[in-house]
mmCIF file with all atom_site columns, C-alpha atoms in Angstrom:
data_model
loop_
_atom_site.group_PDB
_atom_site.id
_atom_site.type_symbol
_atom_site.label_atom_id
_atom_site.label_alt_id
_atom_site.label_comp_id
_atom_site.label_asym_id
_atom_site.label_entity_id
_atom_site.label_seq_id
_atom_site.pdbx_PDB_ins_code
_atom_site.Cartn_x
_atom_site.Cartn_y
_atom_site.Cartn_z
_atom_site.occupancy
_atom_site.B_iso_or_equiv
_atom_site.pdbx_formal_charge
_atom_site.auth_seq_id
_atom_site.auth_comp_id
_atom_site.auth_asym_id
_atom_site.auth_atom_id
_atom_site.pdbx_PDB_model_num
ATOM 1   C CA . UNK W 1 1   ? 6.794  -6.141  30.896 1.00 82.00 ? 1   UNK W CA 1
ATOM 2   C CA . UNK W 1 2   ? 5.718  -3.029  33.035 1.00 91.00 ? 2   UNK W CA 1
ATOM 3   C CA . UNK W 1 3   ? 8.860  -4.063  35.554 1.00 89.00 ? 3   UNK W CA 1
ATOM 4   C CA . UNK W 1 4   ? 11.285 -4.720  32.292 1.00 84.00 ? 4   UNK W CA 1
ATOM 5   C CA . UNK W 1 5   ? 10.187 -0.993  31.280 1.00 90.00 ? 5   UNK W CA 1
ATOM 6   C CA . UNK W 1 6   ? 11.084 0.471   35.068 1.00 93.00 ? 6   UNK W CA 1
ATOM 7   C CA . UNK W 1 7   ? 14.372 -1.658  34.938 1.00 88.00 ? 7   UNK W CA 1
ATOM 8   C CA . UNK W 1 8   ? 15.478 -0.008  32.166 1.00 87.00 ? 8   UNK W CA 1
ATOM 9   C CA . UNK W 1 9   ? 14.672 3.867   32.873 1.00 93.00 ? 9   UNK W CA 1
ATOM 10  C CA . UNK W 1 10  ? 16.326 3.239   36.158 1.00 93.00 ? 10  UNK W CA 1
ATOM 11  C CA . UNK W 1 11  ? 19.175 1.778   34.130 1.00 87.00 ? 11  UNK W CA 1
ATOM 12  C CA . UNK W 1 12  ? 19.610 4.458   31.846 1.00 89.00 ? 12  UNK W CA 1
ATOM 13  C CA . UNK W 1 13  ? 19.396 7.051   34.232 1.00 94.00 ? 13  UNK W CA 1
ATOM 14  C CA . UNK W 1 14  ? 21.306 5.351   36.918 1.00 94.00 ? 14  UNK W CA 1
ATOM 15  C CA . UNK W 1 15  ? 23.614 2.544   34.855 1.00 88.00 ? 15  UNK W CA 1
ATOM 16  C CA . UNK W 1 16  ? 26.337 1.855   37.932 1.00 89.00 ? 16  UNK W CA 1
ATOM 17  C CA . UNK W 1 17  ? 23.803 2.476   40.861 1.00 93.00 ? 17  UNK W CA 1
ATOM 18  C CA . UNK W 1 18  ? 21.375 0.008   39.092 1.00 91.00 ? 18  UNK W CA 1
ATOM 19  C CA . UNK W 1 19  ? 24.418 -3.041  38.084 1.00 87.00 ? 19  UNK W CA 1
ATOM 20  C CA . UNK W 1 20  ? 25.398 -2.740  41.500 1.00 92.00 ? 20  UNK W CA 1
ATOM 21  C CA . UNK W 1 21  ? 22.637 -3.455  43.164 1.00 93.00 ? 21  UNK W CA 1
ATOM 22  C CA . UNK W 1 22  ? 21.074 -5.834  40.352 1.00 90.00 ? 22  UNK W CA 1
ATOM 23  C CA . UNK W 1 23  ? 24.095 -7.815  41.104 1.00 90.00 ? 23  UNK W CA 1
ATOM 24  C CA . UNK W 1 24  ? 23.577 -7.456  44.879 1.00 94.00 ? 24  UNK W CA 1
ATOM 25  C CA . UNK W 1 25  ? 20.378 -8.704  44.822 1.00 93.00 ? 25  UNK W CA 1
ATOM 26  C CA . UNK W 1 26  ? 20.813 -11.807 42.406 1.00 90.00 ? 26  UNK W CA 1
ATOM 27  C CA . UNK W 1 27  ? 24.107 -12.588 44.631 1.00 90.00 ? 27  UNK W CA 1
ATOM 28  C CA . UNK W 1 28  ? 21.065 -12.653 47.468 1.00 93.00 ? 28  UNK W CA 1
ATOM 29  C CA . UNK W 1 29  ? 18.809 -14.464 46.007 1.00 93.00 ? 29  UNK W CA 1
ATOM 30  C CA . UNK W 1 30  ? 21.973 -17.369 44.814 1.00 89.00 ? 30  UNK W CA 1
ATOM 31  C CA . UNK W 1 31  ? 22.327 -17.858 48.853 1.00 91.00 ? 31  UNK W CA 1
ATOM 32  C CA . UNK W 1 32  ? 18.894 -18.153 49.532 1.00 94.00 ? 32  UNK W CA 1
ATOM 33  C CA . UNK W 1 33  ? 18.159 -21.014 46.563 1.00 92.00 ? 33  UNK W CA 1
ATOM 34  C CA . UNK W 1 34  ? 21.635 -22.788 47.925 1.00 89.00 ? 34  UNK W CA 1
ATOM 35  C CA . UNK W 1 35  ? 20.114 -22.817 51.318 1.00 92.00 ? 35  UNK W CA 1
ATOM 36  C CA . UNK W 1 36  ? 16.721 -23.866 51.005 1.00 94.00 ? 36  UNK W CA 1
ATOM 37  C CA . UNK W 1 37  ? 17.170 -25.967 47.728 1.00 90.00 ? 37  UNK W CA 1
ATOM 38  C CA . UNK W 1 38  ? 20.325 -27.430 47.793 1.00 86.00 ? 38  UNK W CA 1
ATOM 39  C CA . UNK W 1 39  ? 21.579 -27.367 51.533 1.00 88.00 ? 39  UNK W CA 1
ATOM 40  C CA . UNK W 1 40  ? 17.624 -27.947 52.438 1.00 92.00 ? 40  UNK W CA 1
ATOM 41  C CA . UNK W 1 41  ? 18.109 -25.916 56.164 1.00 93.00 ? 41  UNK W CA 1
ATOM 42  C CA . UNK W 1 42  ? 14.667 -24.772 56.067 1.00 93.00 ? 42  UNK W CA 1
ATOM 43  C CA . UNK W 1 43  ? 13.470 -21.267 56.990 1.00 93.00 ? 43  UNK W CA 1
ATOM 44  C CA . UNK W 1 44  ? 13.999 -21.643 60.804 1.00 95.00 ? 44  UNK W CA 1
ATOM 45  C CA . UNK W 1 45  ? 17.506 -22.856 60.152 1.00 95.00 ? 45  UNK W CA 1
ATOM 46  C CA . UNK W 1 46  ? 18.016 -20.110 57.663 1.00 96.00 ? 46  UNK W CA 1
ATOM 47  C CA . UNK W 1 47  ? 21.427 -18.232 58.188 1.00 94.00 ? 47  UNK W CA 1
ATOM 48  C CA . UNK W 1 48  ? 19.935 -14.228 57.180 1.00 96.00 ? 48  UNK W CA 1
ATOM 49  C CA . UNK W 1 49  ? 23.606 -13.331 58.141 1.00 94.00 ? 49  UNK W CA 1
ATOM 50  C CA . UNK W 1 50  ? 25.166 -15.265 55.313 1.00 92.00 ? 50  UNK W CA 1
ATOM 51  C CA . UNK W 1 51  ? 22.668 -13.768 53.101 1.00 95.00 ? 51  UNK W CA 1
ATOM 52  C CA . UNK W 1 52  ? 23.091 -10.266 53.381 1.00 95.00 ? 52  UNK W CA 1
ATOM 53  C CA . UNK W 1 53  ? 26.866 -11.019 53.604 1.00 93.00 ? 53  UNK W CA 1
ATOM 54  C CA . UNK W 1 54  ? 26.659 -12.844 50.072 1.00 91.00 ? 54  UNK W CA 1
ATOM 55  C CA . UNK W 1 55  ? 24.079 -9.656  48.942 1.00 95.00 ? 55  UNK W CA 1
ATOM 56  C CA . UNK W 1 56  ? 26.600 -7.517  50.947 1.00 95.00 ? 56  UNK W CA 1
ATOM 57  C CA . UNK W 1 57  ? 29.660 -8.937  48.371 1.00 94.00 ? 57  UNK W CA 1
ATOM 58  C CA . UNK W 1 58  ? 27.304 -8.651  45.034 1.00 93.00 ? 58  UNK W CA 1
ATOM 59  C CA . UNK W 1 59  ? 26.957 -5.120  45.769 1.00 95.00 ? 59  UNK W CA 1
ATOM 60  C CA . UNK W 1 60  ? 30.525 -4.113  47.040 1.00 96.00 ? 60  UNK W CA 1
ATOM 61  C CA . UNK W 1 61  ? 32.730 -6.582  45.222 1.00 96.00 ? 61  UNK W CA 1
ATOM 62  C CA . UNK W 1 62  ? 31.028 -8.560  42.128 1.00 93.00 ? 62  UNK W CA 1
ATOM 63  C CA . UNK W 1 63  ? 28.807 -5.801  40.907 1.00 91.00 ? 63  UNK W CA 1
ATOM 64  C CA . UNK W 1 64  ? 31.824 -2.687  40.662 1.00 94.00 ? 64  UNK W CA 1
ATOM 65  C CA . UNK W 1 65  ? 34.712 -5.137  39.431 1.00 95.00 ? 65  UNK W CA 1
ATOM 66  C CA . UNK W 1 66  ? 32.649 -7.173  36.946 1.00 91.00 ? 66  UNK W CA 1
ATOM 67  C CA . UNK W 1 67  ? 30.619 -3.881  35.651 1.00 88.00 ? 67  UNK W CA 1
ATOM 68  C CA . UNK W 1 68  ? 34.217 -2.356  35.889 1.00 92.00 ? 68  UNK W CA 1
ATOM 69  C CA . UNK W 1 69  ? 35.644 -5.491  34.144 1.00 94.00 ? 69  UNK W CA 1
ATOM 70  C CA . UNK W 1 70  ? 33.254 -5.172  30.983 1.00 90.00 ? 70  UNK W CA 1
ATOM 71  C CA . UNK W 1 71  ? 33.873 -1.658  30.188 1.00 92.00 ? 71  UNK W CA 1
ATOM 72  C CA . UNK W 1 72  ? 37.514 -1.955  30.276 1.00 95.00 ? 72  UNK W CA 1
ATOM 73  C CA . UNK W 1 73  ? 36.829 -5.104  28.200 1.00 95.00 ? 73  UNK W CA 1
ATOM 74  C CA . UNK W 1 74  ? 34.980 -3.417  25.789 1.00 93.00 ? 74  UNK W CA 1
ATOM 75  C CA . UNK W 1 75  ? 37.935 -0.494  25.717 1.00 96.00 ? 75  UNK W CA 1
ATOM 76  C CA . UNK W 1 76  ? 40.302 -3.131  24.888 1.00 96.00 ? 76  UNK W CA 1
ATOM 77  C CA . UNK W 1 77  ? 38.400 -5.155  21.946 1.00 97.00 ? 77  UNK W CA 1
ATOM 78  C CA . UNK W 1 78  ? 35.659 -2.779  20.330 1.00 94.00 ? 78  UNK W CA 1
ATOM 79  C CA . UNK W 1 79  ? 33.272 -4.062  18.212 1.00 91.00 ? 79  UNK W CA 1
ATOM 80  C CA . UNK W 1 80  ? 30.512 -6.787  18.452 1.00 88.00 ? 80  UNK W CA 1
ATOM 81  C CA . UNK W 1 81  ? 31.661 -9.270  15.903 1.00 94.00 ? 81  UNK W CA 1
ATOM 82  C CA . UNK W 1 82  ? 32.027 -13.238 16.183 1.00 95.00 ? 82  UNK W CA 1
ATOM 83  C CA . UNK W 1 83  ? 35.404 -12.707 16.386 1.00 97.00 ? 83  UNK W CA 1
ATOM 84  C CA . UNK W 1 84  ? 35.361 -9.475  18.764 1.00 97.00 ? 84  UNK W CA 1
ATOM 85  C CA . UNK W 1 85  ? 33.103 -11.939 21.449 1.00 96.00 ? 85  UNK W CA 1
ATOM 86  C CA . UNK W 1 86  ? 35.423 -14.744 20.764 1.00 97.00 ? 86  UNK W CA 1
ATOM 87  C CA . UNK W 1 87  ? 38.319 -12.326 21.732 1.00 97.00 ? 87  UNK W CA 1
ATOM 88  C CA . UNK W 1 88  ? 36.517 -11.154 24.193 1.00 97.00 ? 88  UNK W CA 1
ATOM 89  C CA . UNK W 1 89  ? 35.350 -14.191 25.877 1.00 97.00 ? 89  UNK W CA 1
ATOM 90  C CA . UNK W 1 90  ? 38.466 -15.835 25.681 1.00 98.00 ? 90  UNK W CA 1
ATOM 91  C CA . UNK W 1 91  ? 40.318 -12.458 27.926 1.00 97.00 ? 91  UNK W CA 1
ATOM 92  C CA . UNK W 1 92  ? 37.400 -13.019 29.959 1.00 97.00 ? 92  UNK W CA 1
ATOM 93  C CA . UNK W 1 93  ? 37.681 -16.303 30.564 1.00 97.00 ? 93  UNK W CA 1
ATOM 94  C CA . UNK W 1 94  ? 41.504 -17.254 30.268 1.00 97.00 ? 94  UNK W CA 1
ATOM 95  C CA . UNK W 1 95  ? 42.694 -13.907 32.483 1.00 97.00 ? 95  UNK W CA 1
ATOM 96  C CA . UNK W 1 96  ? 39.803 -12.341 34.478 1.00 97.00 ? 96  UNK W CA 1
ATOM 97  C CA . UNK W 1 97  ? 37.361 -15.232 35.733 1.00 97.00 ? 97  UNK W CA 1
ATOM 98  C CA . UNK W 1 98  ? 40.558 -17.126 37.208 1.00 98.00 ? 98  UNK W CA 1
ATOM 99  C CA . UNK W 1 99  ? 41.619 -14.255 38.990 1.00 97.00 ? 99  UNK W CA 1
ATOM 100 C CA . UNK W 1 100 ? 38.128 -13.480 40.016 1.00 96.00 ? 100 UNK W CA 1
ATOM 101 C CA . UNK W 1 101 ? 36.911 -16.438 41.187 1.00 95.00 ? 101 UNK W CA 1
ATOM 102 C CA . UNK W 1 102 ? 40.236 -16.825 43.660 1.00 96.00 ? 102 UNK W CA 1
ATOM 103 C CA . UNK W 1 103 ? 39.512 -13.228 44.745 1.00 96.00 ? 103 UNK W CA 1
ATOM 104 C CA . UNK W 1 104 ? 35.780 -13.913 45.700 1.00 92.00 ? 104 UNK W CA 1
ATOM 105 C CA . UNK W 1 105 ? 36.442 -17.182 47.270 1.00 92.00 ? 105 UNK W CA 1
ATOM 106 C CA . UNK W 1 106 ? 39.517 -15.755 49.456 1.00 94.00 ? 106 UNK W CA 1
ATOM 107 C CA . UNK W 1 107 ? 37.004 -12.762 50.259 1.00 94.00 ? 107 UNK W CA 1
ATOM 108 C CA . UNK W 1 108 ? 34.737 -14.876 51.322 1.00 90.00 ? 108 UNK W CA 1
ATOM 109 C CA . UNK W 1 109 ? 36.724 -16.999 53.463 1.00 91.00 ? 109 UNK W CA 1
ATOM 110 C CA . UNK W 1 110 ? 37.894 -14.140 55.022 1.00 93.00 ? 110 UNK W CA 1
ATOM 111 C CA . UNK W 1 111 ? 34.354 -12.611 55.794 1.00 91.00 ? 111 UNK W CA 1
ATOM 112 C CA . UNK W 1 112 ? 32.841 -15.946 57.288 1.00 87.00 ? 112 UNK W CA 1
ATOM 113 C CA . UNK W 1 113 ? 36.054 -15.402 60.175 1.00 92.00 ? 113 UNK W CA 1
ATOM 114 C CA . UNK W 1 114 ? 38.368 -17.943 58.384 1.00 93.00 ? 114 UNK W CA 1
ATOM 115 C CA . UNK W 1 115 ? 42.108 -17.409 59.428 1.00 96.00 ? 115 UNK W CA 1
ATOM 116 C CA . UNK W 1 116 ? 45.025 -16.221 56.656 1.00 96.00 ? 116 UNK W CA 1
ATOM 117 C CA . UNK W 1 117 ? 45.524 -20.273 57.090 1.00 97.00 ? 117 UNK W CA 1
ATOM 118 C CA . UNK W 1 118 ? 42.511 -21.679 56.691 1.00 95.00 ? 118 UNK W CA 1
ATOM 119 C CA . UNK W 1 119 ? 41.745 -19.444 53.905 1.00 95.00 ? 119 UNK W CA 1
ATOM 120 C CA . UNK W 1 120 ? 44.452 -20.958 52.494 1.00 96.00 ? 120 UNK W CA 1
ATOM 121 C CA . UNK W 1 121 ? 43.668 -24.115 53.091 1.00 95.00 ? 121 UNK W CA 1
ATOM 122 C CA . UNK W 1 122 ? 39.903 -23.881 51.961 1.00 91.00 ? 122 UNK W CA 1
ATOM 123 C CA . UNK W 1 123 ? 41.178 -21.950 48.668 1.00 94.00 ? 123 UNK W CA 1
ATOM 124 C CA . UNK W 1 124 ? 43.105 -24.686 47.691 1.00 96.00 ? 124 UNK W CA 1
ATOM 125 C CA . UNK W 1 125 ? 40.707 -27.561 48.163 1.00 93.00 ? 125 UNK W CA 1
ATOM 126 C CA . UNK W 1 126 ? 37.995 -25.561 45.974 1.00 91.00 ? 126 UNK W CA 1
ATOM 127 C CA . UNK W 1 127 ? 39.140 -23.240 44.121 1.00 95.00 ? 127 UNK W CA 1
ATOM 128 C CA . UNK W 1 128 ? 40.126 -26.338 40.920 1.00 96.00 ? 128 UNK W CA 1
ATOM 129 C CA . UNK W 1 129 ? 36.972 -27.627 41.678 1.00 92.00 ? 129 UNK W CA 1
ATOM 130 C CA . UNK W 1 130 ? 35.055 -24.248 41.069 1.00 91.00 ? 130 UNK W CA 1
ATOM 131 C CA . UNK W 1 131 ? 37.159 -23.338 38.453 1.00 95.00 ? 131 UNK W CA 1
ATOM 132 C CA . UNK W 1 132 ? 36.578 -26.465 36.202 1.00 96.00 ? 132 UNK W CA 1
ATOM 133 C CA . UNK W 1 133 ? 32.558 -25.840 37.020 1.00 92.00 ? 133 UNK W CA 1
ATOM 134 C CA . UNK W 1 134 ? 33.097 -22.028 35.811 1.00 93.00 ? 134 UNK W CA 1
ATOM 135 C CA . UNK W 1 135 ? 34.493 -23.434 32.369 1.00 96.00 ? 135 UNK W CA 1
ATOM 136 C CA . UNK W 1 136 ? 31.719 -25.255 32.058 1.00 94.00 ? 136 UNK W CA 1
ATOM 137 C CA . UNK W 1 137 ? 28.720 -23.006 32.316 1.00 93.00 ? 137 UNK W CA 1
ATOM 138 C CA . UNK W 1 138 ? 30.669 -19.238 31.526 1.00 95.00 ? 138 UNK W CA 1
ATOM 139 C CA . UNK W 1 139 ? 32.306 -19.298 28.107 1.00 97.00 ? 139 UNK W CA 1
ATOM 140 C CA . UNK W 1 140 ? 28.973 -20.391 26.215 1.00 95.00 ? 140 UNK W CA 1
ATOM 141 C CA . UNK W 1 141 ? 27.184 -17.815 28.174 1.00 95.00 ? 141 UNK W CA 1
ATOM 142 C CA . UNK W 1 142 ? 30.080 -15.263 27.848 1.00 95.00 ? 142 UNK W CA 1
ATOM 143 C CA . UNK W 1 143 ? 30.542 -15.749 23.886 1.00 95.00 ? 143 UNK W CA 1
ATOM 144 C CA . UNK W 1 144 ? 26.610 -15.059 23.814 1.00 94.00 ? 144 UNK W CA 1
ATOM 145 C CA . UNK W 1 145 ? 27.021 -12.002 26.189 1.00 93.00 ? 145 UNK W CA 1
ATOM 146 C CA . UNK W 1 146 ? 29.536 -10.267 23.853 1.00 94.00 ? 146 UNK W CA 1
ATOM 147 C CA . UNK W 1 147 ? 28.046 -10.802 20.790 1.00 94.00 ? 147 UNK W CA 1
ATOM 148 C CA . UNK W 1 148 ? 24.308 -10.325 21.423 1.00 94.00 ? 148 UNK W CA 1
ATOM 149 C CA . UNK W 1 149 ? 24.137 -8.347  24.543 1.00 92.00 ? 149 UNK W CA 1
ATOM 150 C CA . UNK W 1 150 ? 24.707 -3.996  24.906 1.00 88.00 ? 150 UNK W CA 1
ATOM 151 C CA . UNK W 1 151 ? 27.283 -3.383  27.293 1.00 84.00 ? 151 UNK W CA 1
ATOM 152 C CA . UNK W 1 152 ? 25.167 -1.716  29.582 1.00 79.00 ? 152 UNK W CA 1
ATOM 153 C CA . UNK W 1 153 ? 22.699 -4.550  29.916 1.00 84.00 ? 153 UNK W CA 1
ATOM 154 C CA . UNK W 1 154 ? 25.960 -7.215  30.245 1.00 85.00 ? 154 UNK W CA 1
ATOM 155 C CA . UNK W 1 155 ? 26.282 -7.388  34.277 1.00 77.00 ? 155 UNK W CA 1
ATOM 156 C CA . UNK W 1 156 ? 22.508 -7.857  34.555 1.00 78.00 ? 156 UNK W CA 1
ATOM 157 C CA . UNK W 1 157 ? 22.269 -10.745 32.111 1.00 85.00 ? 157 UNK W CA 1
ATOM 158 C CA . UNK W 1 158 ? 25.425 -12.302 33.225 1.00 85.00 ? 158 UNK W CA 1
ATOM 159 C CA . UNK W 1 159 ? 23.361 -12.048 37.119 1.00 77.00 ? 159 UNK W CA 1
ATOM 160 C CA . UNK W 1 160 ? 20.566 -13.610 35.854 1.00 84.00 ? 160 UNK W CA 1
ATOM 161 C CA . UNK W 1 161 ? 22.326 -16.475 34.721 1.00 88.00 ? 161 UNK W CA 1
ATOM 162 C CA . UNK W 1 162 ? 24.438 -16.183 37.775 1.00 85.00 ? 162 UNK W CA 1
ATOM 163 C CA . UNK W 1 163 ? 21.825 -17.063 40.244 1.00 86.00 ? 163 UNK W CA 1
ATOM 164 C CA . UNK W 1 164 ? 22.257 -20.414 39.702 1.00 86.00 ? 164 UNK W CA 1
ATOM 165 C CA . UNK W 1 165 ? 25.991 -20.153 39.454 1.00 83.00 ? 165 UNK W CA 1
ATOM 166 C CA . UNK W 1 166 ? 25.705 -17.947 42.617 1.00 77.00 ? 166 UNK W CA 1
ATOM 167 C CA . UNK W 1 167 ? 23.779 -20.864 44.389 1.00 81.00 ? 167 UNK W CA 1
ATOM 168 C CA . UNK W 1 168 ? 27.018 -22.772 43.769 1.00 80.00 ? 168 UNK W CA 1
ATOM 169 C CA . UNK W 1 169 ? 29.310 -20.233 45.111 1.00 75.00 ? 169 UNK W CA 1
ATOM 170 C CA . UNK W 1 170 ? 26.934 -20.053 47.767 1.00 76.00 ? 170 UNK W CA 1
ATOM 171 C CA . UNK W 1 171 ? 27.386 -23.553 48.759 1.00 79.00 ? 171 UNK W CA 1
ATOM 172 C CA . UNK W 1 172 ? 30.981 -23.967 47.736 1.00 76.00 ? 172 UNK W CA 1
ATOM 173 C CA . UNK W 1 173 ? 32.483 -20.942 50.127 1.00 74.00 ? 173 UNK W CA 1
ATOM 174 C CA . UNK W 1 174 ? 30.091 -21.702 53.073 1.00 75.00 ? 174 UNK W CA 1
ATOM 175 C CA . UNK W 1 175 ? 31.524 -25.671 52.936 1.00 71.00 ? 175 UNK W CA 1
ATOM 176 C CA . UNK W 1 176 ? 33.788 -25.808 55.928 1.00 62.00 ? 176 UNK W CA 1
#
């Protein structure tokens, strides 16, 4: 409870500082469960450099554009009504997480040394396959995100539930 208390003063005092690296952290934590859970390397056969390039992409790309994403979300449909989250969750997931999804994937390729071609190529052989999996985990989650959840506290329970959906990622953009 003590480290719910500290999350939230650091939160309030430093909102973007605080989503950013909440989301950096869990996108850290997602690589390291996809390694040793579901790929099974082991901690000798750890890759630390895929970590901290997944951590690296939580704090520079997932954390400012989906923080980013929510407030301009919230500019466009106010309120926190059934309808308002159904609105909302339906933007969310019909324009944004497409779009999102294709950008992380791409970025990814592109970090791990991938050329403009394979990119390509690995974009296309994943990308329907991760987008069917986001539909089913993200608009239940989403619908309960808008409706029950303050915006500022939005990125860091959409993390949390991300971890395991970042362990997918994870596993899906380091599959060569």
């Amino acid at each position: 409870m003590a480290l719910w208390r500290a999350y939230q003063r650091a939160l309030n005092a430093h909102p973007w500082k605080v989503q950013v690296l909440t989301a950096g952290s869990l996108m850290g934590l997602g690589d390291i469960i996809s390694q040793q859970l579901v790929e099974r390397r082991g901690l000798r056969k750890h890759q630390i450099s895929r970590t901290l390039t997944m951590a690296s992409l939580g704090c520079g790309f997932v954390g400012p554009v989906v923080g980013g994403w929510y407030k301009v979300l919230d500019r466009l449909i106010p309120g926190t009504t059934k309808v308002d989250a159904l609105k909302k969750m339906l933007l969310d997931q019909g324009c944004f997480a497409p779009c999102f999804l294709g950008s992380f994937l791409s970025l990814t390729g592109a970090l791990n040394g991938l050329s403009a071609q394979d990119n390509w190529a690995k974009l296309q052989r994943d990308y329907p396959d991760a987008l069917i999996a986001n539909y089913y985990l993200w608009p239940a989650v989403q619908l309960a995100n808008f409706y029950l959840v303050p915006l500022y506290y939005r990125l860091a329970v959409v993390q949390c539930v991300a971890v395991i959906w970042n362990s997918y990622l994870s596993w899906k953009a380091h599959q060569l």
